[in-house]
Coordinates of C-alpha atoms and ligand atoms in Angstrom, one line a residue:
X1 CA 15.4 34.8 -26.2
X2 CA 13.1 37.4 -25.8
X3 CA 9.7 36.8 -25.3
X4 CA 9.2 38.6 -28.7
X5 CA 11.3 35.9 -30.3
X6 CA 10.0 32.8 -28.9
X7 CA 6.2 34.4 -30.2
X8 CA 7.7 34.8 -33.5
X9 CA 9.2 31.2 -33.5
X10 CA 5.9 29.5 -32.0
X11 CA 3.8 31.3 -34.8
X12 CA 6.2 30.6 -37.5
X13 CA 6.1 27.0 -36.7
X14 CA 2.2 27.3 -36.0
X15 CA 2.3 28.2 -40.0
X16 CA 4.7 25.9 -41.1
X17 CA 2.2 22.8 -39.8
X18 CA -1.0 24.5 -40.8
X19 CA 0.7 25.6 -44.5
X20 CA 2.1 21.9 -45.4
X21 CA -1.7 20.6 -44.6
X22 CA -0.7 17.3 -43.3
X23 CA -1.1 17.9 -39.9
X24 CA -4.1 17.6 -37.5
X25 CA -2.3 19.0 -34.8
X26 CA -3.2 22.7 -33.3
X27 CA -1.1 25.2 -32.1
X28 CA -1.6 23.6 -28.5
X29 CA 1.4 21.2 -29.4
X30 CA 3.5 23.9 -29.3
X31 CA 3.1 25.1 -25.8
X32 CA 2.6 21.5 -24.3
X33 CA 2.3 21.0 -20.6
X34 CA 5.5 19.3 -19.5
X35 CA 5.5 17.5 -16.6
X36 CA 7.4 18.0 -13.8
X37 CA 7.6 14.8 -12.3
X38 CA 10.3 11.8 -13.3
X39 CA 9.4 9.3 -15.5
X40 CA 6.9 6.6 -14.5
X41 CA 8.3 3.1 -16.1
X42 CA 5.3 1.2 -17.7
X43 CA 8.2 -1.7 -17.9
X44 CA 8.7 -2.1 -14.0
X45 CA 5.4 -1.6 -13.1
X46 CA 4.1 -4.7 -15.3
X47 CA 6.7 -6.6 -13.8
X48 CA 5.3 -5.4 -10.3
X49 CA 2.2 -6.6 -11.0
X50 CA 3.6 -10.0 -13.0
X51 CA 5.7 -10.9 -9.8
X52 CA 2.2 -10.4 -7.5
X53 CA 0.5 -12.6 -10.4
X54 CA 3.2 -15.7 -10.1
X55 CA 2.5 -16.2 -6.5
X56 CA -1.1 -17.5 -7.2
X57 CA -3.7 -16.3 -5.5
X58 CA -3.2 -14.0 -2.5
X59 CA -5.9 -15.2 -0.8
X60 CA -6.0 -14.3 3.1
X61 CA -4.9 -17.8 5.7
X62 CA -3.0 -19.2 3.0
X63 CA 0.9 -19.6 2.1
X64 CA 0.2 -17.5 -0.8
X65 CA -0.2 -15.0 0.6
X66 CA 1.9 -15.0 3.5
X67 CA 4.8 -14.6 0.9
X68 CA 3.4 -12.3 -1.2
X69 CA 2.7 -9.8 1.9
X70 CA 6.9 -10.3 2.6
X71 CA 7.8 -9.3 -0.7
X72 CA 5.4 -5.5 -0.7
X73 CA 7.3 -5.3 3.0
X74 CA 10.6 -6.1 1.4
X75 CA 10.3 -4.4 -2.1
X76 CA 8.8 -1.1 0.1
X77 CA 12.4 -1.6 1.8
X78 CA 13.9 -1.5 -0.9
X79 CA 13.1 1.8 -2.2
X80 CA 13.6 3.9 0.7
X81 CA 10.3 3.7 2.8
X82 CA 9.7 3.2 6.7
X83 CA 7.8 0.3 6.8
X84 CA 5.3 -0.4 9.5
X85 CA 3.1 -3.7 9.1
X86 CA 0.2 -3.4 10.5
X87 CA -1.5 -7.3 11.5
X88 CA -5.0 -7.6 12.3
X89 CA -7.4 -11.0 12.6
X90 CA -10.8 -9.4 10.8
X91 CA -14.2 -11.1 10.8
X92 CA -15.0 -12.3 7.4
X93 CA -19.6 -12.0 6.1
X94 CA -19.4 -15.9 7.0
X95 CA -17.6 -16.3 10.5
X96 CA -13.9 -17.1 9.2
X97 CA -11.2 -15.1 11.0
X98 CA -8.7 -13.8 8.5
X99 CA -5.1 -13.4 9.0
X100 CA -4.7 -9.9 7.8
X101 CA -1.9 -7.4 7.3
X102 CA -2.0 -4.4 6.3
X103 CA 1.9 -2.8 5.0
X104 CA 2.8 0.9 5.1
X105 CA 5.4 2.5 3.9
X106 CA 6.6 6.3 4.7
X107 CA 8.6 8.5 2.8
X108 CA 9.4 12.2 4.2
X109 CA 8.2 11.3 8.1
X110 CA 8.7 14.9 9.2
X111 CA 7.1 16.5 6.7
X112 CA 3.3 17.7 8.1
X113 CA 1.4 17.4 4.6
X114 CA 1.6 14.0 3.4
X115 CA -0.9 13.1 0.7
X116 CA -1.5 9.0 1.1
X117 CA -1.7 6.8 -1.8
X118 CA -3.6 3.0 -1.1
X119 CA -4.8 -0.5 -2.9
X120 CA -5.9 -3.2 -1.5
X121 CA -3.3 -5.9 -2.4
X122 CA -5.7 -9.4 -0.8
X123 CA -7.1 -11.3 -4.1
X124 CA -11.0 -12.9 -4.0
X125 CA -10.9 -16.0 -2.9
X126 CA -14.1 -16.5 -5.2
X127 CA -15.1 -16.1 -9.4
X128 CA -18.1 -15.7 -8.5
X129 CA -18.4 -13.5 -11.7
X130 CA -17.3 -16.2 -13.4
X131 CA -19.1 -17.5 -17.2
X132 CA -18.5 -21.2 -15.3
X133 CA -20.6 -21.8 -12.5
X134 CA -17.9 -24.7 -11.8
X135 CA -15.3 -22.4 -11.2
X136 CA -17.7 -19.9 -8.6
X137 CA -15.2 -21.1 -5.8
X138 CA -12.3 -21.4 -7.0
X139 CA -9.8 -18.3 -6.0
X140 CA -8.2 -16.0 -9.1
X141 CA -5.4 -14.7 -9.9
X142 CA -6.8 -10.6 -9.5
X143 CA -3.8 -9.5 -12.1
X144 CA -6.0 -6.4 -12.4
X145 CA -8.1 -6.6 -9.6
X146 CA -5.5 -6.5 -6.0
X147 CA -2.3 -7.0 -8.8
X148 CA -2.3 -3.6 -10.5
X149 CA -2.7 -0.9 -8.2
X150 CA -0.1 -2.3 -5.7
X151 CA 2.2 -2.3 -9.2
X152 CA 1.4 1.1 -10.2
X153 CA 2.4 2.1 -6.1
X154 CA 5.5 -0.1 -6.0
X155 CA 6.6 1.6 -9.3
X156 CA 5.8 5.3 -7.3
X157 CA 8.1 3.8 -4.5
X158 CA 10.9 3.4 -6.8
X159 CA 10.5 6.7 -7.8
X160 CA 9.9 8.8 -4.9
X161 CA 13.3 7.1 -3.8
X162 CA 15.2 8.7 -6.7
X163 CA 13.5 12.1 -6.0
X164 CA 12.0 13.5 -3.0
X165 CA 8.5 15.9 -3.5
X166 CA 8.2 18.7 -1.2
X167 CA 5.5 17.0 0.7
X168 CA 5.1 13.5 2.5
X169 CA 3.8 10.6 0.7
X170 CA 2.3 7.7 2.7
X171 CA 1.8 4.3 0.7
X172 CA -0.6 1.6 2.3
X173 CA -1.5 -1.7 0.3
X174 CA -4.7 -2.4 2.4
X175 CA -4.9 -6.5 2.8
X176 CA -9.0 -8.3 3.2
X177 CA -10.9 -5.7 0.8
X178 CA -12.6 -9.1 -1.3
X179 CA -14.0 -10.8 1.1
X180 CA -17.3 -9.7 0.2
X181 CA -20.4 -11.5 0.1
X182 CA -20.1 -13.5 -3.7
X183 CA -23.2 -13.8 -5.9
X184 CA -24.1 -17.7 -4.6
X185 CA -24.4 -17.0 -0.7
X186 CA -27.6 -16.5 0.4
X187 CA -26.7 -13.2 2.0
X188 CA -26.6 -11.9 -1.8
X189 CA -29.0 -9.1 -2.6
X190 CA -29.0 -7.9 0.9
X191 CA -26.9 -5.1 2.7
X192 CA -24.1 -6.8 2.3
X193 CA -21.2 -3.0 2.0
X194 CA -20.1 -4.2 5.3
X195 CA -18.9 -7.5 4.1
X196 CA -15.9 -5.3 2.2
X197 CA -12.8 -3.6 2.7
X198 CA -12.3 -5.4 6.2
X199 CA -8.1 -4.0 5.7
X200 CA -9.1 -0.2 5.2
X201 CA -11.8 -0.2 7.7
X202 CA -9.2 -1.9 10.6
X203 CA -7.5 1.0 9.9
X204 CA -9.4 4.2 9.2
X205 CA -10.6 2.7 13.0
X206 CA -7.1 2.1 14.2
X207 CA -4.7 4.2 12.2
X208 CA -0.7 3.3 12.4
X209 CA -0.2 6.9 13.6
X210 CA -2.7 7.8 16.4
X211 CA -4.1 11.4 15.0
X212 CA -2.5 10.3 11.1
X213 CA -3.7 12.9 9.1
X214 CA -3.1 13.5 5.0
X215 CA -4.3 16.6 3.3
X216 CA -6.1 14.3 0.4
X217 CA -6.1 10.4 -0.6
X218 CA -5.7 8.5 -3.6
X219 CA -7.1 5.0 -3.8
X220 CA -5.9 2.7 -7.4
X221 CA -8.4 -0.5 -8.2
X222 CA -8.0 -2.6 -11.0
X223 CA -6.3 0.5 -12.9
X224 CA -3.7 -1.9 -15.4
X225 CA -6.4 -3.4 -18.3
X226 CA -6.3 -2.4 -22.0
X227 CA -8.8 0.2 -22.4
X228 CA -9.3 1.5 -19.2
X229 CA -12.1 4.2 -18.3
X230 CA -12.1 6.0 -14.9
X231 CA -15.2 8.1 -14.7
X232 CA -15.2 9.8 -11.8
X233 CA -16.7 7.7 -9.1
X234 CA -19.4 8.9 -6.9
X235 CA -18.4 9.4 -3.2
X236 CA -14.9 10.2 -4.6
X237 CA -17.2 13.2 -6.1
X238 CA -18.7 13.0 -2.7
X239 CA -16.2 13.4 -0.6
X240 CA -13.5 14.7 -2.1
X241 CA -14.3 16.7 -5.8
X242 CA -11.5 19.4 -6.1
X243 CA -9.1 16.2 -5.6
X244 CA -11.2 14.8 -9.0
X245 CA -10.7 17.9 -10.4
X246 CA -6.9 17.9 -9.7
X247 CA -6.8 14.4 -11.0
X248 CA -8.9 14.9 -13.9
X249 CA -6.9 18.0 -15.0
X250 CA -3.6 16.5 -14.5
X251 CA -4.5 13.4 -16.8
X252 CA -5.9 15.9 -19.4
X253 CA -2.4 17.6 -19.5
X254 CA -0.4 14.9 -20.0
X255 CA -2.3 13.9 -22.8
X256 CA -3.8 11.0 -20.6
X257 CA -7.8 12.1 -20.8
X258 CA -8.4 9.3 -23.5
X259 CA -8.3 7.2 -19.7
X260 CA -9.8 9.9 -17.7
X261 CA -13.2 10.8 -18.6
X262 CA -15.1 13.8 -17.9
X263 CA -18.4 12.1 -17.1
X264 CA -19.9 10.7 -13.9
X265 CA -19.7 7.2 -12.9
X266 CA -21.5 5.5 -10.3
X267 CA -20.8 4.8 -6.4
X268 CA -18.4 2.0 -5.4
X269 CA -18.3 0.1 -2.0
X270 CA -14.4 1.0 -2.0
X271 CA -11.0 1.4 0.3
X272 CA -12.3 5.1 0.3
X273 CA -15.6 4.9 1.7
X274 CA -13.9 3.9 5.1
X275 CA -11.0 6.1 4.6
X276 CA -13.6 9.3 3.7
X277 CA -16.3 8.5 6.5
X278 CA -14.1 6.8 8.9
X279 CA -11.2 8.9 9.5
X280 CA -12.2 12.1 7.2
X281 CA -9.3 12.2 4.7
X282 CA -11.0 13.4 1.2
X283 CA -10.1 10.7 -0.5
X284 CA -10.8 10.1 -4.0
X285 CA -10.9 6.2 -6.1
X286 CA -9.6 5.8 -9.4
X287 CA -11.7 2.8 -10.5
X288 CA -12.2 0.7 -14.2
X289 CA -16.2 1.2 -13.5
X290 CA -18.8 2.1 -15.7
X291 CA -22.2 2.3 -14.4
X292 CA -23.4 1.7 -18.3
X293 CA -21.4 -1.8 -18.6
X294 CA -23.0 -5.4 -17.2
X295 CA -21.3 -5.6 -14.1
X296 CA -20.0 -1.7 -14.4
X297 CA -15.7 -3.6 -13.8
X298 CA -13.8 -4.4 -16.8
X299 CA -14.7 -7.5 -18.7
X300 CA -12.3 -10.0 -16.6
X301 CA -14.1 -8.7 -13.1
X302 CA -13.8 -11.5 -10.5
X303 CA -13.8 -14.9 -12.9
X304 CA -10.6 -17.1 -13.7
X305 CA -10.1 -14.9 -16.7
X306 CA -8.4 -11.9 -14.5
X307 CA -4.7 -13.1 -15.4
X308 CA -2.0 -11.0 -17.3
X309 CA -3.2 -10.7 -20.3
X310 CA -5.6 -8.0 -19.8
X311 CA -2.6 -5.9 -18.6
X312 CA -1.0 -2.7 -20.5
X313 CA 1.8 -0.6 -20.2
X314 CA 0.1 1.8 -21.5
X315 CA -2.9 2.0 -19.1
X316 CA -0.2 1.8 -16.0
X317 CA 1.4 4.8 -17.3
X318 CA -1.7 7.0 -18.0
X319 CA -2.4 6.5 -14.4
X320 CA 1.3 5.8 -12.6
X321 CA 2.3 9.1 -14.0
X322 CA -0.6 11.3 -13.8
X323 CA -0.3 10.7 -9.9
X324 CA 3.3 11.0 -10.0
X325 CA 3.0 15.0 -11.4
X326 CA 0.2 15.2 -8.5
X327 CA 2.3 14.4 -5.8
X328 CA 5.1 16.5 -7.2
X329 CA 3.4 19.1 -7.6
X330 CA 1.3 19.2 -3.9
X331 CA 3.2 21.3 -1.5
Ligands
AHN401 C1 -18.7 -4.2 -4.5 O1 -18.9 -4.8 -5.7 C2 -19.4 -3.7 -3.3 N1 -17.5 -3.4 -4.6 C3 -16.0 -3.7 -5.1 C4 -15.4 -3.2 -4.7 C5 -13.9 -3.9 -5.2 C6 -14.3 -5.4 -5.3 N2 -12.7 -3.7 -5.8 C7 -12.4 -4.8 -6.2 N3 -13.0 -5.9 -6.4
ZN402 ZN1 -12.5 -7.6 -7.0

């Protein structure tokens, strides 16, 4: 078909679409963006979240934590990644020594141009935002807070094995993110930022490969809730505004603009902060955080209700397909 012919077909189509009067679609849908990445499966990602939750809470120093860590290592290997485990002992706000491990899966080890994808895999030992104070010292299931980011990245790993992108990819599951000072501690309300993100801080200070570099990083945190909204997070814009734009515009092209909101959110102390500030890899946080609401986070945040009932395959797809598209476009 010649260019002129295509133009005639497009015009004819838009004429029909308009003349029937029933459709509200505009002619933009005729020239829709065609994605280049392989399909991201919402069913598969959902199953990866469900499997983690089935271990129970994944709190450092527990048997469930060890079992889930072993599962994550085995899955990355099954999907063809080169796996490095970084075991460490970090000290929690209350002096507890946490046996922690960061789990790293690499693709295209020989490639110099790399992208870093990360999420935390541990879950919080406290449900300190639960409506019932009797639950405040109970660990939570972390379907969304912990499970969702890892679930999306396991599905990304599965896809990476089916087709190599041009760039190398490193997936890191960080440990000991969520052991920060609880509401019931007397330390609460002080400066407690340093009590969160212990695994990512350790890695940023001791990368698994000395001198490790990546073009940019993307953190996924609480990316599974039904109706999630991702605002442009403060530190992401401060350190990596071009990556925020790249990801948000890709999401728009893929018709996921209902999830990726074109407005500024607040700042969240999260695993991307040490990656930006210590290792200086420009990194963004895709996080369900809206500073205009009560806690800012999704409704079941740090409660006993953070279970599979909140998890939506559509949300997982919106995030996962966007991340895949960014990766497969990158050179
Ligand atoms: C703070 O509340 C300081 N940071 C939240 C980071 C976080 C907790 N992400 C998941 N759980
Ligand atoms: Zn949390």
